[in-house]
Structures are given as C-alpha cells and as structure tokens.
Tab-separated table of N, CA and C in Angstrom:
chain	number	residue	atom	x	y	z
D	1	UNK	N	81.912	38.429	127.898
D	1	UNK	CA	82.687	38.195	126.296
D	1	UNK	C	82.718	36.906	125.584
D	2	UNK	N	82.784	35.583	125.443
D	2	UNK	CA	84.209	34.934	125.313
D	2	UNK	C	83.288	34.143	123.810
D	3	UNK	N	84.441	34.265	122.566
D	3	UNK	CA	83.675	34.187	121.185
D	3	UNK	C	85.085	32.079	120.746
D	4	UNK	N	83.437	31.075	120.369
D	4	UNK	CA	84.158	30.064	119.864
D	4	UNK	C	84.287	30.062	118.481
D	5	UNK	N	85.438	29.681	118.169
D	5	UNK	CA	86.946	29.606	117.335
D	5	UNK	C	85.451	29.813	115.786
D	6	UNK	N	85.037	29.514	115.895
D	6	UNK	CA	84.185	29.464	114.459
D	6	UNK	C	83.521	31.115	114.001
D	7	UNK	N	83.692	31.423	115.220
D	7	UNK	CA	83.313	33.408	115.494
D	7	UNK	C	84.365	33.445	115.293
D	8	UNK	N	85.878	33.856	115.218
D	8	UNK	CA	87.558	34.637	115.806
D	8	UNK	C	87.010	34.356	113.567
D	9	UNK	N	87.701	35.720	113.384
D	9	UNK	CA	87.660	35.865	111.757
D	9	UNK	C	89.542	35.138	111.450
D	10	UNK	N	89.911	34.871	110.392
D	10	UNK	CA	90.989	34.399	109.449
D	10	UNK	C	90.856	33.167	109.782
D	11	UNK	N	91.701	32.393	108.773
D	11	UNK	CA	92.320	31.703	109.121
D	11	UNK	C	93.532	30.636	109.175
D	12	UNK	N	94.518	30.122	109.132
D	12	UNK	CA	95.595	28.924	109.278
D	12	UNK	C	96.038	28.400	108.346
D	13	UNK	N	97.016	28.748	107.663
D	13	UNK	CA	97.406	27.671	106.642
D	13	UNK	C	98.824	27.336	107.358
D	14	UNK	N	99.532	25.578	107.418
D	14	UNK	CA	100.733	25.518	107.371
D	14	UNK	C	101.702	25.396	105.968
D	15	UNK	N	102.612	26.157	106.339
D	15	UNK	CA	103.232	26.208	104.395
D	15	UNK	C	104.154	25.192	104.441
D	16	UNK	N	105.385	24.937	105.925
D	16	UNK	CA	105.697	24.168	105.627
D	16	UNK	C	105.790	22.886	107.377
D	17	UNK	N	106.460	22.000	107.442
D	17	UNK	CA	105.734	21.512	108.472
D	17	UNK	C	106.487	21.209	109.395
D	18	UNK	N	108.489	21.806	109.413
D	18	UNK	CA	108.699	22.714	110.455
D	18	UNK	C	110.357	23.558	109.405
D	19	UNK	N	109.964	24.604	110.669
D	19	UNK	CA	110.664	25.602	109.079
D	19	UNK	C	112.159	25.492	109.374
D	20	UNK	N	113.191	24.706	110.886
D	20	UNK	CA	113.984	24.456	111.228
D	20	UNK	C	114.522	25.863	111.597
D	21	UNK	N	113.887	25.976	112.449
D	21	UNK	CA	113.873	26.569	113.614
D	21	UNK	C	113.645	27.099	115.469
D	22	UNK	N	113.779	26.694	116.394
D	22	UNK	CA	113.444	27.242	117.097
D	22	UNK	C	112.699	28.685	118.030
D	23	UNK	N	111.599	29.186	117.577
D	23	UNK	CA	111.541	30.592	117.676
D	23	UNK	C	111.246	31.433	119.062
D	24	UNK	N	112.090	32.026	118.860
D	24	UNK	CA	111.809	32.907	120.306
D	24	UNK	C	110.992	33.457	120.621
D	25	UNK	N	110.423	34.390	119.570
D	25	UNK	CA	109.329	35.580	119.146
D	25	UNK	C	108.832	35.284	117.638
D	26	UNK	N	107.418	35.124	117.564
D	26	UNK	CA	106.778	35.110	117.171
D	26	UNK	C	105.174	36.337	116.540
D	27	UNK	N	105.776	36.843	115.355
D	27	UNK	CA	104.431	37.743	115.233
D	27	UNK	C	103.950	37.618	114.096
D	28	UNK	N	102.756	37.899	113.999
D	28	UNK	CA	101.827	37.819	112.803
D	28	UNK	C	101.515	39.388	112.572
D	29	UNK	N	101.786	39.053	110.946
D	29	UNK	CA	101.157	41.054	110.848
D	29	UNK	C	100.175	41.316	110.138
D	30	UNK	N	100.346	42.459	109.647
D	30	UNK	CA	98.659	42.847	109.003
D	30	UNK	C	98.905	42.289	107.820
D	31	UNK	N	100.138	41.882	107.164
D	31	UNK	CA	100.062	41.666	105.454
D	31	UNK	C	100.051	40.237	105.782
D	32	UNK	N	99.381	39.613	106.172
D	32	UNK	CA	99.558	38.810	105.580
D	32	UNK	C	100.761	37.702	105.444
D	33	UNK	N	101.755	38.418	107.263
D	33	UNK	CA	102.796	37.227	106.983
D	33	UNK	C	102.910	36.863	107.993
D	34	UNK	N	103.902	36.044	108.199
D	34	UNK	CA	104.459	35.500	110.383
D	34	UNK	C	106.180	35.976	110.755
D	35	UNK	N	106.553	36.891	111.092
D	35	UNK	CA	107.972	36.608	111.310
D	35	UNK	C	108.372	36.293	112.890
D	36	UNK	N	109.549	34.705	112.685
D	36	UNK	CA	110.101	34.472	113.223
D	36	UNK	C	111.526	34.732	113.445
D	37	UNK	N	111.993	34.804	114.677
D	37	UNK	CA	113.223	35.415	115.547
D	37	UNK	C	113.447	33.844	116.157
D	38	UNK	N	114.024	33.456	115.595
D	38	UNK	CA	115.299	32.319	116.279
D	38	UNK	C	116.296	32.280	116.904
D	39	UNK	N	116.727	31.607	118.217
D	39	UNK	CA	117.713	31.578	119.519
D	39	UNK	C	118.702	31.396	118.947
D	40	UNK	N	119.868	31.665	119.616
D	40	UNK	CA	121.562	31.123	118.569
D	40	UNK	C	122.193	30.827	119.175
D	41	UNK	N	121.808	31.180	120.461
D	41	UNK	CA	122.727	30.439	121.768
D	41	UNK	C	121.838	28.480	122.514
D	42	UNK	N	121.008	27.950	121.587
D	42	UNK	CA	121.036	26.105	121.862
D	42	UNK	C	121.014	25.711	120.954
D	43	UNK	N	122.275	26.151	120.120
D	43	UNK	CA	122.695	25.467	118.558
D	43	UNK	C	122.363	25.811	117.354
D	44	UNK	N	123.457	24.572	116.373
D	44	UNK	CA	122.650	25.111	115.283
D	44	UNK	C	121.027	24.925	114.614
D	45	UNK	N	120.442	25.612	113.839
D	45	UNK	CA	119.364	25.819	113.228
D	45	UNK	C	119.645	25.082	111.813
D	46	UNK	N	117.756	24.444	111.433
D	46	UNK	CA	118.276	23.529	110.099
D	46	UNK	C	117.509	25.441	108.871
D	47	UNK	N	118.026	25.889	109.713
D	47	UNK	CA	118.059	27.397	108.500
D	47	UNK	C	118.760	27.954	107.660
D	48	UNK	N	118.587	27.189	106.570
D	48	UNK	CA	119.642	27.554	105.932
D	48	UNK	C	120.233	28.901	104.741
D	49	UNK	N	121.022	29.847	105.765
D	49	UNK	CA	121.367	31.039	105.197
D	49	UNK	C	122.182	31.327	104.246
D	50	UNK	N	121.764	32.636	103.093
D	50	UNK	CA	122.863	32.094	101.478
D	50	UNK	C	124.513	32.328	102.064
D	51	UNK	N	125.439	31.951	100.875
D	51	UNK	CA	126.506	31.832	101.666
D	51	UNK	C	127.607	32.548	102.390
D	52	UNK	N	127.447	32.931	103.059
D	52	UNK	CA	128.548	34.758	103.666
D	52	UNK	C	127.096	35.395	104.336
D	53	UNK	N	125.861	34.999	104.700
D	53	UNK	CA	125.235	35.775	105.422
D	53	UNK	C	124.928	35.121	106.768
D	54	UNK	N	126.545	34.490	106.993
D	54	UNK	CA	125.998	33.781	108.393
D	54	UNK	C	126.341	34.718	109.969
D	55	UNK	N	125.790	33.897	110.879
D	55	UNK	CA	126.244	35.011	111.938
D	55	UNK	C	127.075	34.577	112.039
D	56	UNK	N	128.555	35.109	113.071
D	56	UNK	CA	129.681	34.807	113.926
D	56	UNK	C	130.218	36.051	115.075
D	57	UNK	N	130.030	34.990	115.655
D	57	UNK	CA	130.835	35.988	117.292
D	57	UNK	C	131.229	34.700	118.527
D	58	UNK	N	132.390	35.805	118.291
D	58	UNK	CA	133.428	34.901	118.836
D	58	UNK	C	133.372	34.418	120.144
D	59	UNK	N	132.896	35.588	120.631
D	59	UNK	CA	132.712	35.475	122.308
D	59	UNK	C	131.424	34.893	122.878
D	60	UNK	N	130.810	33.701	121.861
D	60	UNK	CA	129.476	32.732	121.657
D	60	UNK	C	130.190	31.970	122.879
D	61	UNK	N	129.155	31.549	123.868
D	61	UNK	CA	130.052	30.006	123.836
D	61	UNK	C	128.986	28.570	123.532
D	62	UNK	N	127.244	28.980	123.209
D	62	UNK	CA	127.411	27.725	122.401
D	62	UNK	C	127.564	27.781	121.197
D	63	UNK	N	127.253	28.589	120.438
D	63	UNK	CA	128.130	28.581	119.224
D	63	UNK	C	128.595	29.474	118.395
D	64	UNK	N	129.724	30.101	117.383
D	64	UNK	CA	129.988	31.344	117.258
D	64	UNK	C	130.262	31.470	116.630
D	65	UNK	N	130.121	29.610	114.993
D	65	UNK	CA	129.102	30.996	113.475
D	65	UNK	C	128.099	29.613	113.143
D	66	UNK	N	126.978	30.291	113.040
D	66	UNK	CA	125.522	29.856	112.426
D	66	UNK	C	125.664	29.841	111.278
C-alpha cells in the first residue's frame, strides 16, 4: 500500500537555508530534532564552533585543523 505525501504524519520546517556543513549522516529523532554529522575530510565547513572546540589531527591529509 503506497501512501500519498498528504497522508504521511509530521511536517518539515526549514530553520536555516544553509547549515554550513556537508552532512555525511543525518538522523531525525523522536524529540523533534535532527542530528547532522559533518565530514572532516573534504575541507573546512562554515559551521563555527566555540573557541577551543575545534578538531586538530596532524595526520589528516585534507584538513589538519577544523
């Protein structure tokens, strides 16, 4: 049995036009939130983290400091 989109529960609300990340994995939770996992091997993202909370990996060939 196929469901038309009007019959499906829930709605989507776009909060930010561009989150600044290339989401590698995305999960919608039962708490009405979404989890986006950013990639680190394709260059810097535009998501700004608080000072001191950036990743540093001296062995990363694409981007040592996020």
